GROMACS .gro file of C-alpha atoms in nm:
model
  414
    1MET     CA    1  -0.016  -0.047  -0.060
    2HIS     CA    2   0.133   0.313  -0.077
    3VAL     CA    3   0.057   0.600   0.220
    4LEU     CA    4   0.193   0.978   0.175
    5VAL     CA    5   0.093   1.070   0.517
    6VAL     CA    6   0.049   1.455   0.649
    7HIS     CA    7   0.106   1.592   0.943
    8ASN     CA    8   0.198   1.980   1.041
    9ARG     CA    9   0.456   1.900   1.368
   10TYR     CA   10   0.495   2.085   1.685
   11ALA     CA   11   0.754   2.277   1.804
   12SER     CA   12   1.016   2.040   1.909
   13THR     CA   13   1.109   2.280   2.245
   14GLN     CA   14   0.786   2.106   2.421
   15PRO     CA   15   0.714   1.716   2.477
   16SER     CA   16   0.449   1.589   2.168
   17GLY     CA   17   0.271   1.262   2.198
   18GLU     CA   18   0.091   1.361   1.824
   19ASN     CA   19   0.441   1.406   1.683
   20LYS     CA   20   0.534   1.073   1.833
   21VAL     CA   21   0.239   0.892   1.747
   22VAL     CA   22   0.310   1.039   1.390
   23ASP     CA   23   0.680   0.913   1.325
   24GLN     CA   24   0.506   0.524   1.555
   25GLU     CA   25   0.280   0.446   1.288
   26VAL     CA   26   0.485   0.562   0.996
   27ALA     CA   27   0.838   0.290   1.085
   28LEU     CA   28   0.480   0.092   1.229
   29LEU     CA   29   0.436   0.067   0.816
   30ARG     CA   30   0.762   0.118   0.658
   31GLY     CA   31   0.882  -0.259   0.874
   32ALA     CA   32   0.576  -0.394   0.747
   33GLY     CA   33   0.627  -0.343   0.366
   34HIS     CA   34   0.397  -0.062   0.295
   35ARG     CA   35   0.580   0.243   0.098
   36VAL     CA   36   0.526   0.580   0.335
   37GLU     CA   37   0.601   0.909   0.194
   38VAL     CA   38   0.558   1.264   0.404
   39PHE     CA   39   0.432   1.599   0.374
   40GLU     CA   40   0.488   1.820   0.674
   41ARG     CA   41   0.585   2.129   0.800
   42ARG     CA   42   0.694   2.231   1.051
   43SER     CA   43   0.657   2.483   1.379
   44ASP     CA   44   0.964   2.492   1.479
   45ASP     CA   45   1.005   2.714   1.117
   46ILE     CA   46   0.835   2.969   1.210
   47ALA     CA   47   1.096   3.078   1.438
   48ALA     CA   48   1.314   3.198   1.075
   49MET     CA   49   1.062   3.376   0.857
   50SER     CA   50   1.045   3.653   0.841
   51LEU     CA   51   0.830   3.933   1.027
   52LEU     CA   52   0.610   3.931   0.675
   53ALA     CA   53   0.540   3.588   0.695
   54LYS     CA   54   0.527   3.552   1.094
   55ALA     CA   55   0.262   3.819   1.052
   56ALA     CA   56   0.066   3.600   0.726
   57VAL     CA   57   0.043   3.261   0.963
   58PRO     CA   58  -0.192   3.381   1.165
   59LEU     CA   59  -0.447   3.430   0.799
   60ARG     CA   60  -0.335   3.110   0.671
   61VAL     CA   61  -0.486   2.876   0.937
   62PRO     CA   62  -0.796   2.878   0.782
   63TRP     CA   63  -0.671   2.847   0.395
   64ASN     CA   64  -0.337   2.789   0.310
   65PRO     CA   65  -0.381   2.773  -0.075
   66ALA     CA   66   0.010   2.737  -0.192
   67VAL     CA   67  -0.066   2.443   0.035
   68ARG     CA   68  -0.363   2.310  -0.127
   69ALA     CA   69  -0.106   2.352  -0.470
   70LYS     CA   70   0.143   2.171  -0.332
   71LEU     CA   71   0.006   1.891  -0.146
   72ALA     CA   72  -0.250   1.878  -0.499
   73ALA     CA   73   0.086   1.861  -0.741
   74ARG     CA   74   0.246   1.571  -0.534
   75LEU     CA   75  -0.063   1.371  -0.532
   76ARG     CA   76  -0.088   1.353  -0.884
   77SER     CA   77   0.293   1.306  -0.952
   78GLU     CA   78   0.299   1.024  -0.714
   79ARG     CA   79  -0.092   0.837  -0.704
   80PRO     CA   80  -0.057   0.706  -0.332
   81ASP     CA   81  -0.343   0.480  -0.186
   82VAL     CA   82  -0.421   0.715   0.054
   83VAL     CA   83  -0.385   1.036   0.237
   84HIS     CA   84  -0.331   0.987   0.618
   85VAL     CA   85  -0.434   1.299   0.780
   86HIS     CA   86  -0.281   1.351   1.158
   87ASN     CA   87  -0.261   1.798   1.271
   88VAL     CA   88  -0.309   2.033   0.972
   89PHE     CA   89  -0.198   2.370   1.236
   90PRO     CA   90  -0.078   2.616   1.202
   91LEU     CA   91   0.091   2.562   0.827
   92LEU     CA   92  -0.146   2.362   0.705
   93SER     CA   93  -0.473   2.413   0.689
   94PRO     CA   94  -0.784   2.191   0.539
   95ALA     CA   95  -0.631   2.327   0.220
   96VAL     CA   96  -0.519   1.966   0.191
   97LEU     CA   97  -0.811   1.781   0.217
   98ALA     CA   98  -0.931   2.032  -0.100
   99ALA     CA   99  -0.651   1.899  -0.248
  100CYS     CA  100  -0.713   1.519  -0.172
  101ALA     CA  101  -1.025   1.617  -0.355
  102ASP     CA  102  -0.890   1.790  -0.632
  103ALA     CA  103  -0.618   1.483  -0.706
  104GLY     CA  104  -0.921   1.220  -0.632
  105VAL     CA  105  -0.747   1.043  -0.311
  106PRO     CA  106  -0.926   0.936  -0.022
  107ALA     CA  107  -0.866   1.042   0.310
  108VAL     CA  108  -0.817   0.953   0.677
  109ALA     CA  109  -0.789   1.191   0.948
  110THR     CA  110  -0.694   1.088   1.326
  111LEU     CA  111  -0.826   1.255   1.572
  112HIS     CA  112  -0.583   1.353   1.903
  113ASN     CA  113  -0.775   1.514   2.047
  114TYR     CA  114  -1.125   1.788   2.043
  115THR     CA  115  -1.001   2.044   1.747
  116GLN     CA  116  -1.344   1.961   1.569
  117VAL     CA  117  -1.556   2.104   1.823
  118CYS     CA  118  -1.356   2.383   2.071
  119PRO     CA  119  -1.096   2.620   1.856
  120PRO     CA  120  -0.760   2.508   2.113
  121GLY     CA  121  -0.893   2.158   2.155
  122THR     CA  122  -0.918   2.038   2.517
  123LEU     CA  123  -1.250   2.135   2.569
  124GLN     CA  124  -1.179   2.308   2.852
  125ARG     CA  125  -1.127   2.693   3.050
  126ASP     CA  126  -1.006   2.814   3.339
  127GLY     CA  127  -0.902   2.467   3.415
  128ARG     CA  128  -1.246   2.367   3.398
  129PRO     CA  129  -1.442   2.109   3.098
  130CYS     CA  130  -1.620   2.356   2.892
  131THR     CA  131  -1.845   2.314   2.592
  132GLU     CA  132  -2.017   2.613   2.521
  133CYS     CA  133  -1.894   2.545   2.121
  134VAL     CA  134  -1.976   2.205   2.116
  135GLY     CA  135  -2.219   2.206   1.889
  136ALA     CA  136  -2.295   2.588   1.771
  137ALA     CA  137  -2.238   2.673   1.429
  138ALA     CA  138  -2.023   2.985   1.541
  139PRO     CA  139  -1.777   2.979   1.860
  140LEU     CA  140  -1.800   3.329   1.993
  141PRO     CA  141  -1.765   3.171   2.363
  142ALA     CA  142  -1.434   3.070   2.241
  143VAL     CA  143  -1.309   3.412   2.134
  144ARG     CA  144  -1.518   3.621   2.408
  145HIS     CA  145  -1.281   3.429   2.658
  146GLY     CA  146  -0.986   3.371   2.514
  147CYS     CA  147  -0.958   3.000   2.505
  148TYR     CA  148  -0.609   2.962   2.302
  149ARG     CA  149  -0.300   3.136   2.522
  150GLY     CA  150  -0.495   3.285   2.731
  151SER     CA  151  -0.548   3.586   2.363
  152ARG     CA  152  -0.855   3.636   2.174
  153LEU     CA  153  -0.613   3.762   1.913
  154ALA     CA  154  -0.479   3.428   1.899
  155THR     CA  155  -0.814   3.225   1.881
  156VAL     CA  156  -0.994   3.428   1.638
  157PRO     CA  157  -0.814   3.194   1.361
  158LEU     CA  158  -0.887   2.903   1.503
  159ALA     CA  159  -1.245   3.001   1.516
  160VAL     CA  160  -1.258   3.083   1.177
  161SER     CA  161  -1.104   2.762   1.055
  162LEU     CA  162  -1.395   2.618   1.282
  163SER     CA  163  -1.645   2.697   1.174
  164ALA     CA  164  -1.577   2.763   0.752
  165ASN     CA  165  -1.447   2.482   0.688
  166ARG     CA  166  -1.677   2.244   0.860
  167ARG     CA  167  -1.871   2.092   0.616
  168ARG     CA  168  -1.528   2.041   0.463
  169TRP     CA  169  -1.458   1.862   0.722
  170TRP     CA  170  -1.687   1.655   0.764
  171SER     CA  171  -1.774   1.541   0.399
  172GLY     CA  172  -1.406   1.542   0.301
  173VAL     CA  173  -1.259   1.266   0.523
  174GLU     CA  174  -1.383   0.929   0.392
  175ARG     CA  175  -1.243   0.755   0.797
  176PHE     CA  176  -1.164   0.989   1.133
  177LEU     CA  177  -1.031   0.772   1.329
  178CYS     CA  178  -1.127   0.840   1.697
  179ILE     CA  179  -0.815   0.752   1.933
  180SER     CA  180  -1.081   0.657   2.220
  181ALA     CA  181  -1.416   0.589   2.235
  182ALA     CA  182  -1.524   0.855   2.516
  183GLN     CA  183  -1.341   1.096   2.288
  184ARG     CA  184  -1.598   0.909   1.993
  185ASP     CA  185  -1.870   0.951   2.141
  186VAL     CA  186  -1.819   1.437   2.214
  187LEU     CA  187  -1.750   1.408   1.890
  188VAL     CA  188  -2.124   1.223   1.779
  189ARG     CA  189  -2.284   1.413   2.036
  190ALA     CA  190  -2.131   1.696   1.910
  191GLY     CA  191  -2.321   1.642   1.490
  192MET     CA  192  -2.037   1.499   1.355
  193PRO     CA  193  -2.128   1.234   1.119
  194ALA     CA  194  -2.144   0.907   1.314
  195GLU     CA  195  -2.076   0.663   0.987
  196ARG     CA  196  -1.781   0.815   0.954
  197LEU     CA  197  -1.585   0.810   1.309
  198VAL     CA  198  -1.486   0.442   1.416
  199VAL     CA  199  -1.204   0.376   1.736
  200LYS     CA  200  -0.827   0.290   1.678
  201HIS     CA  201  -0.651   0.321   1.959
  202ASN     CA  202  -0.322   0.417   1.918
  203PHE     CA  203  -0.071   0.150   1.985
  204VAL     CA  204   0.248   0.153   2.128
  205PRO     CA  205   0.614  -0.035   2.111
  206ASP     CA  206   0.702  -0.263   2.293
  207PRO     CA  207   0.954  -0.096   2.492
  208ASP     CA  208   1.367  -0.216   2.523
  209ALA     CA  209   1.277  -0.197   2.934
  210ARG     CA  210   1.037  -0.327   3.182
  211ARG     CA  211   1.006  -0.289   3.541
  212SER     CA  212   1.141  -0.642   3.726
  213ASP     CA  213   1.109  -0.492   4.086
  214THR     CA  214   0.865  -0.330   4.302
  215GLY     CA  215   1.009   0.016   4.140
  216GLU     CA  216   1.205   0.383   4.396
  217HIS     CA  217   0.963   0.655   4.235
  218LEU     CA  218   0.623   0.760   4.162
  219LEU     CA  219   0.618   0.955   3.826
  220TYR     CA  220   0.458   1.207   3.636
  221LEU     CA  221   0.638   1.239   3.260
  222GLY     CA  222   0.449   1.462   3.044
  223ARG     CA  223   0.363   1.821   2.898
  224LEU     CA  224   0.397   2.058   3.275
  225ALA     CA  225   0.025   2.247   3.216
  226GLU     CA  226  -0.272   2.320   3.389
  227ALA     CA  227  -0.480   2.111   3.183
  228LYS     CA  228  -0.235   1.760   3.317
  229GLY     CA  229  -0.334   1.829   3.656
  230VAL     CA  230   0.019   1.906   3.712
  231ARG     CA  231  -0.109   2.140   4.057
  232LEU     CA  232  -0.322   1.939   4.144
  233LEU     CA  233  -0.032   1.660   4.199
  234MET     CA  234   0.134   2.003   4.374
  235THR     CA  235  -0.128   2.024   4.615
  236ALA     CA  236  -0.191   1.584   4.660
  237TRP     CA  237   0.162   1.534   4.740
  238ASP     CA  238   0.253   1.816   4.912
  239GLU     CA  239  -0.068   1.608   5.154
  240VAL     CA  240   0.095   1.350   5.158
  241ALA     CA  241   0.361   1.449   5.213
  242ALA     CA  242   0.236   1.533   5.532
  243SER     CA  243   0.129   1.220   5.686
  244GLY     CA  244   0.448   1.094   5.674
  245GLY     CA  245   0.475   1.036   5.305
  246VAL     CA  246   0.521   0.676   5.120
  247GLY     CA  247   0.863   0.575   5.069
  248VAL     CA  248   0.959   0.639   4.761
  249PRO     CA  249   1.013   1.012   4.586
  250LEU     CA  250   0.794   1.192   4.306
  251MET     CA  251   0.995   1.262   3.987
  252ILE     CA  252   0.865   1.510   3.713
  253ALA     CA  253   0.974   1.448   3.377
  254GLY     CA  254   0.844   1.681   3.152
  255THR     CA  255   0.852   2.081   3.001
  256GLY     CA  256   0.571   2.349   2.981
  257PRO     CA  257   0.449   2.668   3.124
  258LEU     CA  258   0.467   2.572   3.448
  259GLU     CA  259   0.786   2.436   3.421
  260ALA     CA  260   0.931   2.728   3.656
  261GLU     CA  261   0.691   2.643   3.962
  262ILE     CA  262   0.706   2.270   3.919
  263ARG     CA  263   1.119   2.361   4.011
  264ALA     CA  264   1.062   2.635   4.266
  265TRP     CA  265   0.822   2.337   4.409
  266ALA     CA  266   1.079   2.128   4.387
  267ALA     CA  267   1.351   2.297   4.493
  268GLY     CA  268   1.494   2.189   4.819
  269ARG     CA  269   1.320   1.893   4.867
  270ASP     CA  270   1.389   1.502   4.947
  271ASP     CA  271   1.114   1.357   4.798
  272VAL     CA  272   1.060   1.527   4.502
  273ARG     CA  273   1.300   1.504   4.175
  274TYR     CA  274   1.281   1.734   3.843
  275VAL     CA  275   1.440   1.587   3.565
  276GLY     CA  276   1.354   1.783   3.292
  277LEU     CA  277   1.310   1.686   2.933
  278TYR     CA  278   1.344   1.319   2.876
  279ASP     CA  279   1.388   1.164   2.535
  280THR     CA  280   1.179   0.768   2.438
  281ALA     CA  281   1.559   0.608   2.613
  282GLU     CA  282   1.528   0.817   2.897
  283CYS     CA  283   1.157   0.819   2.927
  284GLN     CA  284   1.168   0.366   2.883
  285LYS     CA  285   1.375   0.379   3.210
  286ALA     CA  286   1.197   0.635   3.431
  287ILE     CA  287   0.828   0.451   3.366
  288ALA     CA  288   1.002   0.118   3.392
  289ARG     CA  289   1.158   0.164   3.751
  290SER     CA  290   0.825   0.380   3.922
  291VAL     CA  291   0.581   0.221   4.124
  292ALA     CA  292   0.358   0.412   3.984
  293VAL     CA  293   0.331   0.685   3.714
  294VAL     CA  294   0.044   0.923   3.749
  295ALA     CA  295  -0.156   1.072   3.548
  296PRO     CA  296  -0.351   1.369   3.696
  297SER     CA  297  -0.514   1.521   3.393
  298THR     CA  298  -0.827   1.751   3.470
  299TRP     CA  299  -0.937   1.805   3.088
  300LEU     CA  300  -1.070   1.476   2.932
  301GLU     CA  301  -0.787   1.311   2.818
  302ALA     CA  302  -0.900   1.152   2.424
  303PHE     CA  303  -0.638   0.913   2.537
  304GLY     CA  304  -0.310   0.850   2.737
  305LEU     CA  305  -0.060   0.808   2.546
  306VAL     CA  306   0.167   0.762   2.865
  307VAL     CA  307  -0.069   0.530   3.026
  308VAL     CA  308  -0.005   0.307   2.774
  309GLU     CA  309   0.323   0.379   2.789
  310ALA     CA  310   0.290   0.199   3.128
  311MET     CA  311   0.070  -0.116   3.098
  312ALA     CA  312   0.341  -0.169   2.792
  313ALA     CA  313   0.660  -0.135   3.094
  314GLY     CA  314   0.453  -0.407   3.337
  315VAL     CA  315   0.381  -0.027   3.618
  316PRO     CA  316   0.053  -0.009   3.700
  317VAL     CA  317  -0.133   0.373   3.699
  318VAL     CA  318  -0.300   0.659   3.859
  319ALA     CA  319  -0.532   0.870   3.677
  320ALA     CA  320  -0.777   1.031   3.663
  321GLY     CA  321  -1.133   0.910   3.664
  322HIS     CA  322  -1.229   1.086   3.292
  323GLY     CA  323  -1.264   1.043   2.974
  324ALA     CA  324  -1.038   0.816   2.824
  325PHE     CA  325  -0.855   0.696   3.119
  326VAL     CA  326  -1.173   0.583   3.239
  327GLU     CA  327  -1.153   0.319   2.887
  328LEU     CA  328  -0.789   0.249   2.946
  329VAL     CA  329  -0.748   0.183   3.289
  330GLU     CA  330  -0.938  -0.082   3.484
  331ASN     CA  331  -1.011   0.068   3.809
  332GLY     CA  332  -0.901  -0.157   4.083
  333VAL     CA  333  -0.651  -0.443   3.830
  334THR     CA  334  -0.393  -0.265   3.596
  335GLY     CA  335  -0.474   0.023   3.832
  336LEU     CA  336  -0.662   0.369   4.006
  337LEU     CA  337  -0.878   0.654   3.921
  338HIS     CA  338  -0.899   0.891   4.110
  339ARG     CA  339  -1.201   1.164   4.158
  340PRO     CA  340  -1.128   1.469   3.857
  341GLY     CA  341  -0.922   1.762   4.010
  342GLU     CA  342  -0.927   1.600   4.412
  343PRO     CA  343  -0.649   1.638   4.544
  344ALA     CA  344  -0.737   1.396   4.848
  345SER     CA  345  -0.817   1.078   4.619
  346LEU     CA  346  -0.516   1.157   4.459
  347ALA     CA  347  -0.354   1.151   4.740
  348SER     CA  348  -0.501   0.818   4.816
  349CYS     CA  349  -0.511   0.656   4.520
  350ILE     CA  350  -0.090   0.690   4.591
  351ARG     CA  351  -0.149   0.629   4.929
  352ARG     CA  352  -0.275   0.293   4.807
  353ILE     CA  353  -0.058   0.230   4.459
  354THR     CA  354   0.294   0.205   4.701
  355ALA     CA  355   0.077   0.067   5.019
  356GLU     CA  356   0.074  -0.275   4.931
  357PRO     CA  357   0.372  -0.379   4.674
  358ASP     CA  358   0.260  -0.780   4.569
  359ARG     CA  359  -0.148  -0.577   4.493
  360ASN     CA  360   0.112  -0.301   4.307
  361GLN     CA  361   0.287  -0.594   4.123
  362GLU     CA  362  -0.025  -0.800   4.014
  363MET     CA  363  -0.174  -0.492   3.860
  364GLY     CA  364   0.146  -0.392   3.701
  365GLN     CA  365   0.131  -0.756   3.552
  366ALA     CA  366  -0.301  -0.704   3.460
  367ALA     CA  367  -0.166  -0.378   3.265
  368ARG     CA  368   0.147  -0.585   3.062
  369ARG     CA  369  -0.171  -0.839   2.929
  370ARG     CA  370  -0.435  -0.529   2.894
  371TYR     CA  371  -0.106  -0.354   2.675
  372GLU     CA  372  -0.071  -0.733   2.534
  373GLN     CA  373  -0.407  -0.695   2.373
  374GLY     CA  374  -0.523  -0.372   2.225
  375PHE     CA  375  -0.205  -0.238   2.189
  376SER     CA  376   0.052  -0.328   2.070
  377PRO     CA  377   0.244  -0.270   1.738
  378ALA     CA  378   0.076  -0.624   1.586
  379VAL     CA  379  -0.253  -0.444   1.703
  380GLY     CA  380  -0.214  -0.065   1.595
  381LEU     CA  381  -0.102  -0.184   1.247
  382GLU     CA  382  -0.397  -0.471   1.157
  383ARG     CA  383  -0.605  -0.144   1.278
  384LEU     CA  384  -0.473   0.102   1.074
  385VAL     CA  385  -0.408  -0.140   0.713
  386GLU     CA  386  -0.818  -0.227   0.775
  387GLU     CA  387  -0.934   0.177   0.793
  388TYR     CA  388  -0.723   0.224   0.494
  389ARG     CA  389  -0.846  -0.003   0.246
  390THR     CA  390  -1.217   0.103   0.389
  391ALA     CA  391  -1.138   0.443   0.306
  392ILE     CA  392  -1.050   0.344  -0.045
  393ALA     CA  393  -1.314   0.080  -0.089
  394GLY     CA  394  -1.552   0.435  -0.025
  395ARG     CA  395  -1.344   0.657  -0.202
  396SER     CA  396  -1.385   0.329  -0.563
  397ALA     CA  397  -1.744   0.355  -0.420
  398LEU     CA  398  -1.777   0.727  -0.549
  399ALA     CA  399  -1.603   0.719  -0.844
  400ARG     CA  400  -1.838   0.470  -0.986
  401GLY     CA  401  -2.116   0.633  -0.826
  402GLY     CA  402  -2.236   0.436  -0.538
  403ASP     CA  403  -2.192   0.718  -0.357
  404THR     CA  404  -2.528   0.791  -0.043
  405HIS     CA  405  -2.458   1.081   0.071
  406ALA     CA  406  -2.525   1.372  -0.117
  407ASN     CA  407  -2.383   1.737  -0.143
  408ARG     CA  408  -2.025   1.562  -0.018
  409GLY     CA  409  -1.805   1.895  -0.113
  410ASP     CA  410  -1.583   1.723  -0.301
  411GLY     CA  411  -1.545   1.934  -0.550
  412ASP     CA  412  -1.556   2.328  -0.363
  413SER     CA  413  -1.352   2.552  -0.630
  414ARG     CA  414  -1.210   2.756  -0.270
   0.00000   0.00000   0.00000
């Protein structure tokens, strides 16, 4: 199979699960003998742009005609069987879908977050769940509240793109790959075409390192941001420390907007270690040495890659009991779920996961079995190729006049 992957890479200064997923899927497909090419833009390149070019970036978020022309030309010359779209913000835009229509190549899109119904893609505002824009024709609340980076001006291009391109997304993509059932439920309720939304969990490569003992620390691994529950974890850990601790330190690995706050909080403490941003090998080693991995997100995670990475290493998880975590973690079997947003509940789960080493080991073994059954490379490859074939068959039916959807909008000349 010949696949063209379309992706706007996130900045390299921030940990990105999405970049990791894209790279891993490309490697998986190539390893299975498929021909995979990549059409990408990098957010890192914005820094080197001229002032005029930088000023034009927000204007091209809703629509980038140059990208449409370049991608369409490449599709016509290379003729891939299918295009797999990931992130298009900020340098690609939904114009990539028009390019696919121009060349008559079916498109599959992985939905890594909630940008189809929420401009910043988080379904969160001021640290709390928010669905004001879900189902709305125009996401004006997001602009009013400045939901993207706390800025109304920065939110406008995203809101315009969501509103202007809604129909194009919903009609121009043969298969939407939701990364959890929880995410799919939200999108179906928002009015997205249910028949095109399928659940395909992200896979995780089998790690080089697995846990072989009881572990030496609790681990938070990810972006240091409010939505990831970092402040919630700090409060819960202070409560644990005030009651005597749990015998192992908390390790925090990652970077993000709360880095300075984390550094200051961890400074001079024996029970907290902030280690900065780890590479893939260091992350795997840190996970394999963990008593448990903590994922206390306050927003509704669409998946939770670190949870599955922990499972792959035979390590149980303490996670917030909402969003995708509810389907990833079987409470009391592969880990523990705490009440979302409640530091006392998180502190209680931390105490429980560390108090019984034998039970912890059993949960780690169960987590590994769950990984093998649902999130291994073999499972991921099978599901991915299956959805590609379905998309190709759907486009073939359309070419034969067999499509039953009226007014698909594929021929839009915008």
